[in-house]
Amino acid sequence: MIDSILKSDIKEYPLVREGKVRDIYDLGDCLLFVTTDRISAFDRVLPNGIPGKGIILNKMSLFWFSMMKDIIPNHLLIGDFKSFPKDLKKYEYLDGRSMMVKKAKRIDIECVARGYLVGSGYKDYKKAVESSPGIPAVDLYGYELPADIKLAEKLPYPIFTPATKEDDGHDINISFDDMTDRVDINLASELREISLAIYSNAYEYAFPRGIIIADTKFEFGFIKKRLTLIDEILSPDSSRFWPVDSYRVGSNPPSFDKQFIRDFLETTGWDKNSPPPELPTDIVQKTLEKYKQAYKILTGSDAFEE
Ligand SMILES: Nc1ncnc2c1ncn2[C@@H]1O[C@H](COP(=O)(O)OP(=O)(O)OP(=O)(O)O)[C@@H](O)[C@H]1O
Ligand SMILES: [Mg+2]
């Protein structure tokens, strides 16, 4: 197994953000996104990484950017390490796990598309059903839905459920109407249309190959006044990927990628508050296999092939 890259150390440029998984540097007129091998579970970064996971996630975003480019332009500037500026070339570990992106003026809304009802969407839905007992249809974020949808069930049609971007990380779901208090109504409509179009395309592509994309989150911004897709897209970190095989209505499906880790952590007695325990080698290995498998299913190629 290769070593995990848990931290980047680019000295020439300021590190402007260290997320749970990505390190972001300001290169002056653009940004460098480095996807490390860090992995989080239950919102905490674990002490060891999954070696090569960052490469898989970075390449997955590149794959989707390219597939969706006719729907909307994206922020990608340079994805190929060979074309990076000279002063970055000495950091060989960047190869495959980083991209240079154009700086955008971000729109502070998380654009969520859901095809299945689970997580915070299901919670809000249950509340809506309970507050209007006996009524056959309920309103969820402005959508009229039947009142008998079960946990993890497929929705009659995909819905757009925006959320505010909160600095403490706990975004708040809002209705489309609330969104129009924050952004112009024409822009809000455009964001809804584009989010649903990307989601539906990705869903239709992934489902027959064995992956359900249950929901996903996009971010958008303006680059030179042009509406642009930014951040990462359709990765297991920004979406729920479920294996088609083990999907059952009524129970929360295991995630495609983090299932072994969650199961392991549950056996350790970790309180989810104190520093998380180290992952054993077999869990690391099995998790890496899941990422490789997802990549192969989606792109048709091996993640570590040239
Ligand atoms: N082209 C861009 N221009 C400007 N900001 C961008 C661009 N693309 C993405 N961003 C912003 O960069 C940040 C990426 O941060 P990152 O995803 O690492 O951390 P996070 O989302 O806060 O936390 P998490 O680790 O949970 O993902 C986000 O705030 C995103 O909105
Ligand atoms: Mg993020």
mmCIF file of C-alpha atoms and ligand atoms in Angstrom:
data_model
loop_
_atom_site.group_PDB
_atom_site.id
_atom_site.type_symbol
_atom_site.label_atom_id
_atom_site.label_comp_id
_atom_site.label_asym_id
_atom_site.label_seq_id
_atom_site.Cartn_x
_atom_site.Cartn_y
_atom_site.Cartn_z
ATOM 1 C CA MET A 1 0.000 0.000 0.000
ATOM 2 C CA ILE A 2 1.258 3.532 -0.775
ATOM 3 C CA ASP A 3 1.445 6.073 2.067
ATOM 4 C CA SER A 4 -1.562 8.266 2.738
ATOM 5 C CA ILE A 5 -1.174 11.962 2.034
ATOM 6 C CA LEU A 6 -2.810 13.503 5.083
ATOM 7 C CA LYS A 7 -1.548 17.048 4.695
ATOM 8 C CA SER A 8 -0.186 19.176 1.911
ATOM 9 C CA ASP A 9 2.781 21.469 2.505
ATOM 10 C CA ILE A 10 3.003 23.970 -0.340
ATOM 11 C CA LYS A 11 5.324 26.683 0.950
ATOM 12 C CA GLU A 12 5.085 29.094 -1.979
ATOM 13 C CA TYR A 13 1.390 29.973 -1.553
ATOM 14 C CA PRO A 14 -0.928 30.733 1.354
ATOM 15 C CA LEU A 15 -3.208 27.951 2.565
ATOM 16 C CA VAL A 16 -6.601 29.641 2.594
ATOM 17 C CA ARG A 17 -8.707 26.763 3.794
ATOM 18 C CA GLU A 18 -8.275 23.382 5.344
ATOM 19 C CA GLY A 19 -11.526 21.432 5.021
ATOM 20 C CA LYS A 20 -12.132 17.971 6.361
ATOM 21 C CA VAL A 21 -10.682 16.516 3.177
ATOM 22 C CA ARG A 22 -9.304 19.304 0.983
ATOM 23 C CA ASP A 23 -6.555 21.882 1.363
ATOM 24 C CA ILE A 24 -7.010 25.049 -0.676
ATOM 25 C CA TYR A 25 -4.216 27.432 -1.660
ATOM 26 C CA ASP A 26 -4.462 30.896 -3.125
ATOM 27 C CA LEU A 27 -2.291 31.027 -6.246
ATOM 28 C CA GLY A 28 -3.078 34.700 -6.889
ATOM 29 C CA ASP A 29 -5.469 34.696 -9.800
ATOM 30 C CA CYS A 30 -6.706 31.138 -9.193
ATOM 31 C CA LEU A 31 -6.979 28.488 -6.463
ATOM 32 C CA LEU A 32 -5.276 25.140 -5.980
ATOM 33 C CA PHE A 33 -7.575 22.408 -4.637
ATOM 34 C CA VAL A 34 -5.653 19.516 -3.096
ATOM 35 C CA THR A 35 -7.710 16.456 -2.212
ATOM 36 C CA THR A 36 -5.895 14.635 0.579
ATOM 37 C CA ASP A 37 -6.434 11.051 1.724
ATOM 38 C CA ARG A 38 -8.109 12.250 4.926
ATOM 39 C CA ILE A 39 -11.433 10.636 5.689
ATOM 40 C CA SER A 40 -14.182 11.722 8.040
ATOM 41 C CA ALA A 41 -16.959 9.810 9.703
ATOM 42 C CA PHE A 42 -19.638 11.167 12.020
ATOM 43 C CA ASP A 43 -18.270 14.614 11.104
ATOM 44 C CA ARG A 44 -14.801 13.917 12.507
ATOM 45 C CA VAL A 45 -11.551 13.485 10.614
ATOM 46 C CA LEU A 46 -10.019 10.107 11.468
ATOM 47 C CA PRO A 47 -6.357 9.791 12.475
ATOM 48 C CA ASN A 48 -5.283 7.710 9.497
ATOM 49 C CA GLY A 49 -6.217 8.143 5.864
ATOM 50 C CA ILE A 50 -7.215 5.938 2.947
ATOM 51 C CA PRO A 51 -4.156 5.908 0.680
ATOM 52 C CA GLY A 52 -5.075 7.146 -2.780
ATOM 53 C CA LYS A 53 -8.640 8.141 -1.894
ATOM 54 C CA GLY A 54 -7.845 11.780 -2.687
ATOM 55 C CA ILE A 55 -6.765 10.812 -6.190
ATOM 56 C CA ILE A 56 -9.992 8.894 -6.739
ATOM 57 C CA LEU A 57 -12.189 11.760 -5.510
ATOM 58 C CA ASN A 58 -10.314 14.383 -7.500
ATOM 59 C CA LYS A 59 -10.543 12.340 -10.679
ATOM 60 C CA MET A 60 -14.208 11.633 -10.056
ATOM 61 C CA SER A 61 -14.999 15.362 -9.914
ATOM 62 C CA LEU A 62 -13.028 15.889 -13.141
ATOM 63 C CA PHE A 63 -15.012 13.103 -14.774
ATOM 64 C CA TRP A 64 -18.367 14.641 -13.844
ATOM 65 C CA PHE A 65 -17.267 18.192 -14.718
ATOM 66 C CA SER A 66 -16.502 16.993 -18.182
ATOM 67 C CA MET A 67 -19.775 15.080 -18.502
ATOM 68 C CA MET A 68 -21.865 18.067 -17.368
ATOM 69 C CA LYS A 69 -20.041 20.805 -19.255
ATOM 70 C CA ASP A 70 -22.812 21.196 -21.806
ATOM 71 C CA ILE A 71 -25.293 21.895 -19.005
ATOM 72 C CA ILE A 72 -23.108 24.487 -17.275
ATOM 73 C CA PRO A 73 -19.486 25.693 -17.377
ATOM 74 C CA ASN A 74 -17.379 24.816 -14.327
ATOM 75 C CA HIS A 75 -14.467 26.416 -12.511
ATOM 76 C CA LEU A 76 -11.787 23.985 -13.713
ATOM 77 C CA LEU A 77 -8.701 25.735 -15.059
ATOM 78 C CA ILE A 78 -6.044 22.984 -15.156
ATOM 79 C CA GLY A 79 -6.668 19.389 -14.139
ATOM 80 C CA ASP A 80 -3.518 17.813 -15.493
ATOM 81 C CA PHE A 81 -0.496 18.004 -13.177
ATOM 82 C CA LYS A 82 1.846 18.019 -16.201
ATOM 83 C CA SER A 83 0.460 21.438 -17.120
ATOM 84 C CA PHE A 84 0.843 22.925 -13.610
ATOM 85 C CA PRO A 85 3.225 25.860 -13.108
ATOM 86 C CA LYS A 86 6.881 24.989 -12.520
ATOM 87 C CA ASP A 87 6.954 25.860 -8.820
ATOM 88 C CA LEU A 88 4.239 23.288 -8.074
ATOM 89 C CA LYS A 89 5.849 20.466 -10.022
ATOM 90 C CA LYS A 90 8.260 19.601 -7.218
ATOM 91 C CA TYR A 91 5.292 18.516 -5.105
ATOM 92 C CA GLU A 92 4.886 15.235 -6.916
ATOM 93 C CA TYR A 93 2.127 14.027 -4.606
ATOM 94 C CA LEU A 94 -0.141 16.667 -6.195
ATOM 95 C CA ASP A 95 -0.235 14.531 -9.342
ATOM 96 C CA GLY A 96 -3.777 13.172 -9.740
ATOM 97 C CA ARG A 97 -5.090 14.695 -6.536
ATOM 98 C CA SER A 98 -5.238 18.357 -7.350
ATOM 99 C CA MET A 99 -6.757 20.823 -9.737
ATOM 100 C CA MET A 100 -6.325 24.504 -10.395
ATOM 101 C CA VAL A 101 -9.636 26.340 -10.463
ATOM 102 C CA LYS A 102 -10.734 29.829 -11.343
ATOM 103 C CA LYS A 103 -11.710 32.052 -8.429
ATOM 104 C CA ALA A 104 -15.441 32.613 -8.247
ATOM 105 C CA LYS A 105 -17.725 34.985 -6.437
ATOM 106 C CA ARG A 106 -19.651 32.323 -4.565
ATOM 107 C CA ILE A 107 -23.443 32.285 -4.251
ATOM 108 C CA ASP A 108 -24.069 31.489 -0.578
ATOM 109 C CA ILE A 109 -26.665 28.790 -1.135
ATOM 110 C CA GLU A 110 -26.183 25.035 -1.054
ATOM 111 C CA CYS A 111 -28.112 23.732 -4.040
ATOM 112 C CA VAL A 112 -29.359 20.300 -3.026
ATOM 113 C CA ALA A 113 -31.139 17.906 -5.363
ATOM 114 C CA ARG A 114 -32.858 14.869 -3.891
ATOM 115 C CA GLY A 115 -34.301 11.857 -5.626
ATOM 116 C CA TYR A 116 -34.860 9.885 -2.408
ATOM 117 C CA LEU A 117 -36.110 10.928 0.992
ATOM 118 C CA VAL A 118 -33.551 10.436 3.752
ATOM 119 C CA GLY A 119 -31.509 12.456 6.255
ATOM 120 C CA SER A 120 -32.650 16.008 7.001
ATOM 121 C CA GLY A 121 -35.155 15.845 4.106
ATOM 122 C CA TYR A 122 -36.916 12.868 5.675
ATOM 123 C CA LYS A 123 -36.858 14.510 9.114
ATOM 124 C CA ASP A 124 -38.513 17.672 7.755
ATOM 125 C CA TYR A 125 -41.003 15.557 5.788
ATOM 126 C CA LYS A 126 -42.024 13.562 8.898
ATOM 127 C CA LYS A 127 -42.608 16.818 10.752
ATOM 128 C CA ALA A 128 -44.800 18.092 7.896
ATOM 129 C CA VAL A 129 -46.826 14.841 7.853
ATOM 130 C CA GLU A 130 -47.278 14.866 11.625
ATOM 131 C CA SER A 131 -48.447 18.474 11.634
ATOM 132 C CA SER A 132 -51.282 17.729 9.189
ATOM 133 C CA PRO A 133 -52.654 14.298 10.157
ATOM 134 C CA GLY A 134 -55.105 12.581 7.801
ATOM 135 C CA ILE A 135 -54.285 14.832 4.838
ATOM 136 C CA PRO A 136 -53.143 12.841 1.767
ATOM 137 C CA ALA A 137 -50.597 15.392 0.525
ATOM 138 C CA VAL A 138 -48.017 17.457 2.379
ATOM 139 C CA ASP A 139 -45.942 20.462 1.534
ATOM 140 C CA LEU A 140 -42.182 19.954 1.725
ATOM 141 C CA TYR A 141 -40.066 23.015 0.879
ATOM 142 C CA GLY A 142 -42.841 24.105 -1.505
ATOM 143 C CA TYR A 143 -43.350 20.708 -3.183
ATOM 144 C CA GLU A 144 -46.631 18.855 -2.802
ATOM 145 C CA LEU A 145 -45.824 15.241 -1.929
ATOM 146 C CA PRO A 146 -47.943 12.231 -0.979
ATOM 147 C CA ALA A 147 -48.160 11.756 2.802
ATOM 148 C CA ASP A 148 -47.107 8.097 2.822
ATOM 149 C CA ILE A 149 -43.486 8.192 1.638
ATOM 150 C CA LYS A 150 -41.221 5.886 3.630
ATOM 151 C CA LEU A 151 -37.646 6.338 4.783
ATOM 152 C CA ALA A 152 -35.201 6.155 1.845
ATOM 153 C CA GLU A 153 -38.056 5.806 -0.654
ATOM 154 C CA LYS A 154 -37.679 7.194 -4.141
ATOM 155 C CA LEU A 155 -39.584 10.453 -4.612
ATOM 156 C CA PRO A 156 -42.185 10.739 -7.390
ATOM 157 C CA TYR A 157 -39.785 13.222 -9.033
ATOM 158 C CA PRO A 158 -36.463 14.798 -7.947
ATOM 159 C CA ILE A 159 -36.819 17.907 -5.829
ATOM 160 C CA PHE A 160 -34.618 20.954 -5.297
ATOM 161 C CA THR A 161 -34.100 21.725 -1.611
ATOM 162 C CA PRO A 162 -31.752 24.658 -1.112
ATOM 163 C CA ALA A 163 -29.978 25.311 2.162
ATOM 164 C CA THR A 164 -28.215 28.318 3.566
ATOM 165 C CA LYS A 165 -24.442 28.061 3.906
ATOM 166 C CA GLU A 166 -23.694 28.492 7.604
ATOM 167 C CA ASP A 167 -20.180 29.076 8.888
ATOM 168 C CA ASP A 168 -20.522 26.589 11.738
ATOM 169 C CA GLY A 169 -21.240 23.871 9.175
ATOM 170 C CA HIS A 170 -24.865 23.194 10.031
ATOM 171 C CA ASP A 171 -26.725 24.375 6.969
ATOM 172 C CA ILE A 172 -30.416 25.170 7.242
ATOM 173 C CA ASN A 173 -32.903 23.812 4.691
ATOM 174 C CA ILE A 174 -35.077 26.529 3.212
ATOM 175 C CA SER A 175 -37.936 26.643 0.724
ATOM 176 C CA PHE A 176 -37.572 27.999 -2.782
ATOM 177 C CA ASP A 177 -39.525 31.088 -1.650
ATOM 178 C CA ASP A 178 -37.043 31.696 1.176
ATOM 179 C CA MET A 179 -34.243 31.337 -1.334
ATOM 180 C CA THR A 180 -35.701 34.171 -3.399
ATOM 181 C CA ASP A 181 -35.282 36.469 -0.369
ATOM 182 C CA ARG A 182 -31.548 35.861 -0.698
ATOM 183 C CA VAL A 183 -30.995 35.691 -4.446
ATOM 184 C CA ASP A 184 -32.821 37.129 -7.418
ATOM 185 C CA ILE A 185 -35.818 34.994 -8.430
ATOM 186 C CA ASN A 186 -34.549 34.444 -11.981
ATOM 187 C CA LEU A 187 -31.201 33.285 -10.673
ATOM 188 C CA ALA A 188 -32.926 31.041 -8.111
ATOM 189 C CA SER A 189 -34.990 29.433 -10.891
ATOM 190 C CA GLU A 190 -31.900 28.947 -12.988
ATOM 191 C CA LEU A 191 -30.030 27.311 -10.097
ATOM 192 C CA ARG A 192 -32.974 24.997 -9.487
ATOM 193 C CA GLU A 193 -33.197 24.001 -13.129
ATOM 194 C CA ILE A 194 -29.464 23.375 -13.487
ATOM 195 C CA SER A 195 -29.156 21.455 -10.205
ATOM 196 C CA LEU A 196 -32.012 19.144 -11.157
ATOM 197 C CA ALA A 197 -30.634 18.675 -14.659
ATOM 198 C CA ILE A 198 -27.161 17.673 -13.419
ATOM 199 C CA TYR A 199 -28.630 15.442 -10.727
ATOM 200 C CA SER A 200 -30.994 13.666 -13.124
ATOM 201 C CA ASN A 201 -28.280 13.107 -15.699
ATOM 202 C CA ALA A 202 -25.911 11.677 -13.102
ATOM 203 C CA TYR A 203 -28.673 9.555 -11.560
ATOM 204 C CA GLU A 204 -29.700 8.052 -14.904
ATOM 205 C CA TYR A 205 -26.073 7.361 -15.697
ATOM 206 C CA ALA A 206 -25.168 5.738 -12.352
ATOM 207 C CA PHE A 207 -28.305 3.709 -11.605
ATOM 208 C CA PRO A 208 -28.024 1.059 -14.337
ATOM 209 C CA ARG A 209 -24.344 0.661 -13.395
ATOM 210 C CA GLY A 210 -25.236 -0.223 -9.800
ATOM 211 C CA ILE A 211 -25.035 3.032 -7.847
ATOM 212 C CA ILE A 212 -28.004 5.022 -6.603
ATOM 213 C CA ILE A 213 -27.188 8.691 -6.224
ATOM 214 C CA ALA A 214 -29.806 9.452 -3.597
ATOM 215 C CA ASP A 215 -29.069 13.131 -3.249
ATOM 216 C CA THR A 216 -26.299 15.604 -3.873
ATOM 217 C CA LYS A 217 -25.203 19.170 -3.251
ATOM 218 C CA PHE A 218 -23.859 21.732 -5.700
ATOM 219 C CA GLU A 219 -22.311 25.138 -5.267
ATOM 220 C CA PHE A 220 -22.336 27.875 -7.849
ATOM 221 C CA GLY A 221 -20.634 31.182 -8.321
ATOM 222 C CA PHE A 222 -19.925 33.863 -10.848
ATOM 223 C CA ILE A 223 -16.725 33.985 -12.822
ATOM 224 C CA LYS A 224 -16.554 37.158 -14.915
ATOM 225 C CA LYS A 225 -20.335 37.513 -14.497
ATOM 226 C CA ARG A 226 -20.924 34.043 -15.905
ATOM 227 C CA LEU A 227 -22.855 31.540 -13.777
ATOM 228 C CA THR A 228 -20.453 28.668 -13.070
ATOM 229 C CA LEU A 229 -20.452 25.355 -11.227
ATOM 230 C CA ILE A 230 -17.780 25.415 -8.505
ATOM 231 C CA ASP A 231 -16.421 23.254 -5.678
ATOM 232 C CA GLU A 232 -16.477 19.448 -6.058
ATOM 233 C CA ILE A 233 -19.373 17.648 -7.690
ATOM 234 C CA LEU A 234 -21.014 14.260 -7.310
ATOM 235 C CA SER A 235 -18.362 12.835 -5.012
ATOM 236 C CA PRO A 236 -19.260 10.512 -2.147
ATOM 237 C CA ASP A 237 -18.463 13.472 0.145
ATOM 238 C CA SER A 238 -21.040 15.772 -1.426
ATOM 239 C CA SER A 239 -23.628 13.092 -2.234
ATOM 240 C CA ARG A 240 -25.215 9.935 -0.921
ATOM 241 C CA PHE A 241 -24.113 6.956 -3.002
ATOM 242 C CA TRP A 242 -25.920 3.692 -2.258
ATOM 243 C CA PRO A 243 -25.279 0.283 -3.783
ATOM 244 C CA VAL A 244 -28.348 -0.721 -5.844
ATOM 245 C CA ASP A 245 -28.029 -4.338 -4.585
ATOM 246 C CA SER A 246 -28.607 -3.691 -0.915
ATOM 247 C CA TYR A 247 -31.159 -0.886 -1.264
ATOM 248 C CA ARG A 248 -34.404 -1.455 0.668
ATOM 249 C CA VAL A 249 -37.237 1.018 1.183
ATOM 250 C CA GLY A 250 -37.794 1.692 4.884
ATOM 251 C CA SER A 251 -34.242 1.343 6.116
ATOM 252 C CA ASN A 252 -31.336 3.722 5.889
ATOM 253 C CA PRO A 253 -29.085 2.184 3.214
ATOM 254 C CA PRO A 254 -25.382 1.755 3.960
ATOM 255 C CA SER A 255 -23.250 4.344 2.203
ATOM 256 C CA PHE A 256 -21.213 3.027 -0.699
ATOM 257 C CA ASP A 257 -17.901 4.205 0.688
ATOM 258 C CA LYS A 258 -18.022 4.607 4.467
ATOM 259 C CA GLN A 259 -19.942 1.518 5.449
ATOM 260 C CA PHE A 260 -16.933 -0.465 6.788
ATOM 261 C CA ILE A 261 -15.661 2.517 8.709
ATOM 262 C CA ARG A 262 -18.972 3.306 10.347
ATOM 263 C CA ASP A 263 -19.481 -0.360 11.259
ATOM 264 C CA PHE A 264 -15.984 -0.576 12.704
ATOM 265 C CA LEU A 265 -16.349 2.622 14.725
ATOM 266 C CA GLU A 266 -19.634 1.386 16.165
ATOM 267 C CA THR A 267 -17.831 -1.696 17.542
ATOM 268 C CA THR A 268 -15.104 0.316 19.284
ATOM 269 C CA GLY A 269 -17.270 2.061 21.852
ATOM 270 C CA TRP A 270 -15.998 5.441 20.624
ATOM 271 C CA ASP A 271 -18.247 8.214 22.003
ATOM 272 C CA LYS A 272 -18.054 10.289 18.754
ATOM 273 C CA ASN A 273 -16.720 13.191 20.795
ATOM 274 C CA SER A 274 -13.246 12.292 21.960
ATOM 275 C CA PRO A 275 -10.474 11.867 19.359
ATOM 276 C CA PRO A 276 -11.536 9.043 17.011
ATOM 277 C CA PRO A 277 -9.654 5.724 17.061
ATOM 278 C CA GLU A 278 -7.160 4.540 14.448
ATOM 279 C CA LEU A 279 -8.564 2.373 11.641
ATOM 280 C CA PRO A 280 -7.098 -1.131 11.363
ATOM 281 C CA THR A 281 -5.337 -2.050 8.099
ATOM 282 C CA ASP A 282 -8.091 -4.360 6.870
ATOM 283 C CA ILE A 283 -10.730 -1.618 7.254
ATOM 284 C CA VAL A 284 -8.480 0.831 5.390
ATOM 285 C CA GLN A 285 -7.936 -1.714 2.631
ATOM 286 C CA LYS A 286 -11.626 -2.632 2.293
ATOM 287 C CA THR A 287 -12.603 1.044 2.204
ATOM 288 C CA LEU A 288 -10.047 1.795 -0.494
ATOM 289 C CA GLU A 289 -11.483 -1.083 -2.519
ATOM 290 C CA LYS A 290 -14.939 0.537 -2.290
ATOM 291 C CA TYR A 291 -13.609 3.830 -3.619
ATOM 292 C CA LYS A 292 -11.813 2.044 -6.438
ATOM 293 C CA GLN A 293 -14.966 0.093 -7.210
ATOM 294 C CA ALA A 294 -17.136 3.225 -7.288
ATOM 295 C CA TYR A 295 -14.639 4.898 -9.593
ATOM 296 C CA LYS A 296 -14.506 1.923 -11.925
ATOM 297 C CA ILE A 297 -18.300 1.611 -12.022
ATOM 298 C CA LEU A 298 -18.768 5.279 -12.796
ATOM 299 C CA THR A 299 -15.924 6.001 -15.172
ATOM 300 C CA GLY A 300 -15.189 2.575 -16.636
ATOM 301 C CA SER A 301 -11.461 2.984 -15.871
ATOM 302 C CA ASP A 302 -9.112 2.001 -13.096
ATOM 303 C CA ALA A 303 -8.381 4.877 -10.747
ATOM 304 C CA PHE A 304 -4.624 4.377 -10.686
ATOM 305 C CA GLU A 305 -4.126 3.781 -14.377
ATOM 306 C CA GLU A 306 -2.489 6.488 -16.448
HETATM 307 N N1 LIG B 1 -13.999 28.378 -7.607
HETATM 308 C C1 LIG B 1 -14.181 28.726 -6.328
HETATM 309 N N2 LIG B 1 -13.983 30.002 -5.949
HETATM 310 C C2 LIG B 1 -14.152 30.380 -4.662
HETATM 311 N N3 LIG B 1 -14.512 29.546 -3.651
HETATM 312 C C3 LIG B 1 -14.738 28.262 -3.974
HETATM 313 C C4 LIG B 1 -14.580 27.781 -5.323
HETATM 314 N N4 LIG B 1 -14.881 26.457 -5.338
HETATM 315 C C5 LIG B 1 -15.208 26.134 -4.063
HETATM 316 N N5 LIG B 1 -15.121 27.192 -3.240
HETATM 317 C C6 LIG B 1 -15.340 27.243 -1.793
HETATM 318 O O1 LIG B 1 -14.209 26.604 -1.214
HETATM 319 C C7 LIG B 1 -14.563 25.953 -0.007
HETATM 320 C C8 LIG B 1 -14.173 24.504 -0.094
HETATM 321 O O2 LIG B 1 -13.986 24.082 1.186
HETATM 322 P P1 LIG B 1 -14.044 22.580 1.645
HETATM 323 O O3 LIG B 1 -15.038 21.792 0.834
HETATM 324 O O4 LIG B 1 -12.671 22.060 1.712
HETATM 325 O O5 LIG B 1 -14.548 22.769 3.096
HETATM 326 P P2 LIG B 1 -16.015 22.782 3.662
HETATM 327 O O6 LIG B 1 -17.026 22.572 2.585
HETATM 328 O O7 LIG B 1 -16.160 23.982 4.524
HETATM 329 O O8 LIG B 1 -15.970 21.591 4.610
HETATM 330 P P3 LIG B 1 -15.999 20.074 4.255
HETATM 331 O O9 LIG B 1 -14.638 19.621 4.639
HETATM 332 O O10 LIG B 1 -17.088 19.551 5.109
HETATM 333 O O11 LIG B 1 -16.271 19.901 2.768
HETATM 334 C C9 LIG B 1 -16.061 26.096 0.134
HETATM 335 O O12 LIG B 1 -16.311 27.149 1.022
HETATM 336 C C10 LIG B 1 -16.522 26.458 -1.292
HETATM 337 O O13 LIG B 1 -17.673 27.238 -1.281
HETATM 338 MG MG MG B 2 -16.982 20.939 1.072
#
